[in-house]
Amino acid sequence: MNGATAINVRPRFNGGEPGIEFIKWVYQNIKYPEEAWRERVSGKAVVKFTVNTDGCLSDFIILQSPHESISREVIRILSQSPAWTPGYINGEPVRVSLTLPISFRFSDSTTSPLP
């Protein structure tokens, strides 16, 4: 054994924890689709995506969604994400797949479409 240890670093968004900081950014920027709003659709969308070695996101796959317009909105907002700090293995940047649930809640008391 040469004493070298593999260092695994998860991708990071804005220097914070991957899930927490990114979900805050998503909810600050996502829009409730008008079509889903009119039809009073609510539910959870689940998207799988890749953080590339340059920090950009790609390979969006909707695993679950209550409505096609919600799927389109999830992909739209993730496509606009600022770059992440990529994941690393042994000091080398690597592509990392992540899965994110996003809830869309419809409320009669809400006057505008919000996630």
JSON list of N, CA, C and O in Angstrom, two decimals, residues 63-88:
[
{"chain": "A", "resi": 63, "resn": "LEU", "atom": "N", "xyz": [-38.57, 11.17, -14.39]},
{"chain": "A", "resi": 63, "resn": "LEU", "atom": "CA", "xyz": [-38.91, 9.83, -13.90]},
{"chain": "A", "resi": 63, "resn": "LEU", "atom": "C", "xyz": [-40.36, 9.75, -13.47]},
{"chain": "A", "resi": 63, "resn": "LEU", "atom": "O", "xyz": [-40.97, 8.68, -13.48]},
{"chain": "A", "resi": 64, "resn": "GLN", "atom": "N", "xyz": [-40.90, 10.90, -13.06]},
{"chain": "A", "resi": 64, "resn": "GLN", "atom": "CA", "xyz": [-42.30, 10.96, -12.60]},
{"chain": "A", "resi": 64, "resn": "GLN", "atom": "C", "xyz": [-42.77, 12.40, -12.76]},
{"chain": "A", "resi": 64, "resn": "GLN", "atom": "O", "xyz": [-42.01, 13.34, -12.50]},
{"chain": "A", "resi": 65, "resn": "SER", "atom": "N", "xyz": [-44.01, 12.56, -13.16]},
{"chain": "A", "resi": 65, "resn": "SER", "atom": "CA", "xyz": [-44.58, 13.91, -13.29]},
{"chain": "A", "resi": 65, "resn": "SER", "atom": "C", "xyz": [-46.10, 13.83, -13.36]},
{"chain": "A", "resi": 65, "resn": "SER", "atom": "O", "xyz": [-46.63, 12.94, -14.03]},
{"chain": "A", "resi": 66, "resn": "PRO", "atom": "N", "xyz": [-46.79, 14.77, -12.73]},
{"chain": "A", "resi": 66, "resn": "PRO", "atom": "CA", "xyz": [-48.25, 14.75, -12.78]},
{"chain": "A", "resi": 66, "resn": "PRO", "atom": "C", "xyz": [-48.82, 15.35, -14.07]},
{"chain": "A", "resi": 66, "resn": "PRO", "atom": "O", "xyz": [-50.01, 15.21, -14.34]},
{"chain": "A", "resi": 67, "resn": "HIS", "atom": "N", "xyz": [-47.98, 16.03, -14.87]},
{"chain": "A", "resi": 67, "resn": "HIS", "atom": "CA", "xyz": [-48.49, 16.72, -16.07]},
{"chain": "A", "resi": 67, "resn": "HIS", "atom": "C", "xyz": [-47.33, 17.06, -17.00]},
{"chain": "A", "resi": 67, "resn": "HIS", "atom": "O", "xyz": [-46.24, 17.41, -16.53]},
{"chain": "A", "resi": 68, "resn": "GLU", "atom": "N", "xyz": [-47.56, 16.97, -18.29]},
{"chain": "A", "resi": 68, "resn": "GLU", "atom": "CA", "xyz": [-46.51, 17.26, -19.27]},
{"chain": "A", "resi": 68, "resn": "GLU", "atom": "C", "xyz": [-45.98, 18.69, -19.13]},
{"chain": "A", "resi": 68, "resn": "GLU", "atom": "O", "xyz": [-44.78, 18.93, -19.30]},
{"chain": "A", "resi": 69, "resn": "SER", "atom": "N", "xyz": [-46.83, 19.66, -18.84]},
{"chain": "A", "resi": 69, "resn": "SER", "atom": "CA", "xyz": [-46.36, 21.04, -18.71]},
{"chain": "A", "resi": 69, "resn": "SER", "atom": "C", "xyz": [-45.42, 21.20, -17.50]},
{"chain": "A", "resi": 69, "resn": "SER", "atom": "O", "xyz": [-44.49, 22.00, -17.53]},
{"chain": "A", "resi": 70, "resn": "ILE", "atom": "N", "xyz": [-45.65, 20.41, -16.48]},
{"chain": "A", "resi": 70, "resn": "ILE", "atom": "CA", "xyz": [-44.75, 20.43, -15.31]},
{"chain": "A", "resi": 70, "resn": "ILE", "atom": "C", "xyz": [-43.41, 19.82, -15.70]},
{"chain": "A", "resi": 70, "resn": "ILE", "atom": "O", "xyz": [-42.35, 20.35, -15.33]},
{"chain": "A", "resi": 71, "resn": "SER", "atom": "N", "xyz": [-43.43, 18.76, -16.46]},
{"chain": "A", "resi": 71, "resn": "SER", "atom": "CA", "xyz": [-42.18, 18.15, -16.94]},
{"chain": "A", "resi": 71, "resn": "SER", "atom": "C", "xyz": [-41.36, 19.16, -17.73]},
{"chain": "A", "resi": 71, "resn": "SER", "atom": "O", "xyz": [-40.15, 19.29, -17.52]},
{"chain": "A", "resi": 72, "resn": "ARG", "atom": "N", "xyz": [-42.03, 19.87, -18.64]},
{"chain": "A", "resi": 72, "resn": "ARG", "atom": "CA", "xyz": [-41.33, 20.87, -19.45]},
{"chain": "A", "resi": 72, "resn": "ARG", "atom": "C", "xyz": [-40.73, 21.98, -18.59]},
{"chain": "A", "resi": 72, "resn": "ARG", "atom": "O", "xyz": [-39.62, 22.44, -18.83]},
{"chain": "A", "resi": 73, "resn": "GLU", "atom": "N", "xyz": [-41.47, 22.42, -17.57]},
{"chain": "A", "resi": 73, "resn": "GLU", "atom": "CA", "xyz": [-40.98, 23.48, -16.69]},
{"chain": "A", "resi": 73, "resn": "GLU", "atom": "C", "xyz": [-39.78, 23.03, -15.87]},
{"chain": "A", "resi": 73, "resn": "GLU", "atom": "O", "xyz": [-38.83, 23.78, -15.69]},
{"chain": "A", "resi": 74, "resn": "VAL", "atom": "N", "xyz": [-39.81, 21.80, -15.40]},
{"chain": "A", "resi": 74, "resn": "VAL", "atom": "CA", "xyz": [-38.68, 21.26, -14.63]},
{"chain": "A", "resi": 74, "resn": "VAL", "atom": "C", "xyz": [-37.42, 21.24, -15.50]},
{"chain": "A", "resi": 74, "resn": "VAL", "atom": "O", "xyz": [-36.35, 21.70, -15.07]},
{"chain": "A", "resi": 75, "resn": "ILE", "atom": "N", "xyz": [-37.54, 20.75, -16.71]},
{"chain": "A", "resi": 75, "resn": "ILE", "atom": "CA", "xyz": [-36.39, 20.72, -17.61]},
{"chain": "A", "resi": 75, "resn": "ILE", "atom": "C", "xyz": [-35.93, 22.14, -17.95]},
{"chain": "A", "resi": 75, "resn": "ILE", "atom": "O", "xyz": [-34.73, 22.42, -18.00]},
{"chain": "A", "resi": 76, "resn": "ARG", "atom": "N", "xyz": [-36.88, 23.05, -18.17]},
{"chain": "A", "resi": 76, "resn": "ARG", "atom": "CA", "xyz": [-36.53, 24.44, -18.50]},
{"chain": "A", "resi": 76, "resn": "ARG", "atom": "C", "xyz": [-35.69, 25.05, -17.39]},
{"chain": "A", "resi": 76, "resn": "ARG", "atom": "O", "xyz": [-34.63, 25.62, -17.64]},
{"chain": "A", "resi": 77, "resn": "ILE", "atom": "N", "xyz": [-36.12, 24.90, -16.15]},
{"chain": "A", "resi": 77, "resn": "ILE", "atom": "CA", "xyz": [-35.41, 25.57, -15.07]},
{"chain": "A", "resi": 77, "resn": "ILE", "atom": "C", "xyz": [-34.07, 24.92, -14.79]},
{"chain": "A", "resi": 77, "resn": "ILE", "atom": "O", "xyz": [-33.08, 25.59, -14.55]},
{"chain": "A", "resi": 78, "resn": "LEU", "atom": "N", "xyz": [-34.00, 23.59, -14.85]},
{"chain": "A", "resi": 78, "resn": "LEU", "atom": "CA", "xyz": [-32.72, 22.93, -14.63]},
{"chain": "A", "resi": 78, "resn": "LEU", "atom": "C", "xyz": [-31.72, 23.27, -15.74]},
{"chain": "A", "resi": 78, "resn": "LEU", "atom": "O", "xyz": [-30.52, 23.37, -15.48]},
{"chain": "A", "resi": 79, "resn": "SER", "atom": "N", "xyz": [-32.22, 23.47, -16.95]},
{"chain": "A", "resi": 79, "resn": "SER", "atom": "CA", "xyz": [-31.35, 23.86, -18.07]},
{"chain": "A", "resi": 79, "resn": "SER", "atom": "C", "xyz": [-30.72, 25.23, -17.83]},
{"chain": "A", "resi": 79, "resn": "SER", "atom": "O", "xyz": [-29.69, 25.54, -18.43]},
{"chain": "A", "resi": 80, "resn": "GLN", "atom": "N", "xyz": [-31.33, 26.06, -17.00]},
{"chain": "A", "resi": 80, "resn": "GLN", "atom": "CA", "xyz": [-30.83, 27.40, -16.73]},
{"chain": "A", "resi": 80, "resn": "GLN", "atom": "C", "xyz": [-29.96, 27.48, -15.47]},
{"chain": "A", "resi": 80, "resn": "GLN", "atom": "O", "xyz": [-29.53, 28.55, -15.08]},
{"chain": "A", "resi": 81, "resn": "SER", "atom": "N", "xyz": [-29.71, 26.36, -14.85]},
{"chain": "A", "resi": 81, "resn": "SER", "atom": "CA", "xyz": [-28.94, 26.34, -13.61]},
{"chain": "A", "resi": 81, "resn": "SER", "atom": "C", "xyz": [-27.55, 26.92, -13.79]},
{"chain": "A", "resi": 81, "resn": "SER", "atom": "O", "xyz": [-26.87, 26.63, -14.78]},
{"chain": "A", "resi": 82, "resn": "PRO", "atom": "N", "xyz": [-27.11, 27.72, -12.82]},
{"chain": "A", "resi": 82, "resn": "PRO", "atom": "CA", "xyz": [-25.69, 28.11, -12.83]},
{"chain": "A", "resi": 82, "resn": "PRO", "atom": "C", "xyz": [-24.83, 26.86, -12.71]},
{"chain": "A", "resi": 82, "resn": "PRO", "atom": "O", "xyz": [-25.28, 25.82, -12.21]},
{"chain": "A", "resi": 83, "resn": "ALA", "atom": "N", "xyz": [-23.59, 26.97, -13.14]},
{"chain": "A", "resi": 83, "resn": "ALA", "atom": "CA", "xyz": [-22.68, 25.82, -13.07]},
{"chain": "A", "resi": 83, "resn": "ALA", "atom": "C", "xyz": [-22.42, 25.41, -11.62]},
{"chain": "A", "resi": 83, "resn": "ALA", "atom": "O", "xyz": [-22.39, 26.25, -10.71]},
{"chain": "A", "resi": 84, "resn": "TRP", "atom": "N", "xyz": [-22.25, 24.13, -11.44]},
{"chain": "A", "resi": 84, "resn": "TRP", "atom": "CA", "xyz": [-21.92, 23.54, -10.15]},
{"chain": "A", "resi": 84, "resn": "TRP", "atom": "C", "xyz": [-20.41, 23.34, -10.06]},
{"chain": "A", "resi": 84, "resn": "TRP", "atom": "O", "xyz": [-19.70, 23.42, -11.06]},
{"chain": "A", "resi": 85, "resn": "THR", "atom": "N", "xyz": [-19.93, 23.03, -8.88]},
{"chain": "A", "resi": 85, "resn": "THR", "atom": "CA", "xyz": [-18.58, 22.50, -8.73]},
{"chain": "A", "resi": 85, "resn": "THR", "atom": "C", "xyz": [-18.74, 21.00, -8.96]},
{"chain": "A", "resi": 85, "resn": "THR", "atom": "O", "xyz": [-19.57, 20.36, -8.30]},
{"chain": "A", "resi": 86, "resn": "PRO", "atom": "N", "xyz": [-17.99, 20.43, -9.91]},
{"chain": "A", "resi": 86, "resn": "PRO", "atom": "CA", "xyz": [-18.22, 19.02, -10.24]},
{"chain": "A", "resi": 86, "resn": "PRO", "atom": "C", "xyz": [-17.81, 18.08, -9.11]},
{"chain": "A", "resi": 86, "resn": "PRO", "atom": "O", "xyz": [-17.12, 18.48, -8.17]},
{"chain": "A", "resi": 87, "resn": "GLY", "atom": "N", "xyz": [-18.20, 16.83, -9.25]},
{"chain": "A", "resi": 87, "resn": "GLY", "atom": "CA", "xyz": [-17.75, 15.80, -8.34]},
{"chain": "A", "resi": 87, "resn": "GLY", "atom": "C", "xyz": [-16.34, 15.37, -8.72]},
{"chain": "A", "resi": 87, "resn": "GLY", "atom": "O", "xyz": [-15.90, 15.55, -9.86]},
{"chain": "A", "resi": 88, "resn": "TYR", "atom": "N", "xyz": [-15.61, 14.84, -7.75]},
{"chain": "A", "resi": 88, "resn": "TYR", "atom": "CA", "xyz": [-14.23, 14.41, -7.99]},
{"chain": "A", "resi": 88, "resn": "TYR", "atom": "C", "xyz": [-14.00, 13.01, -7.43]},
{"chain": "A", "resi": 88, "resn": "TYR", "atom": "O", "xyz": [-14.51, 12.68, -6.36]}
]
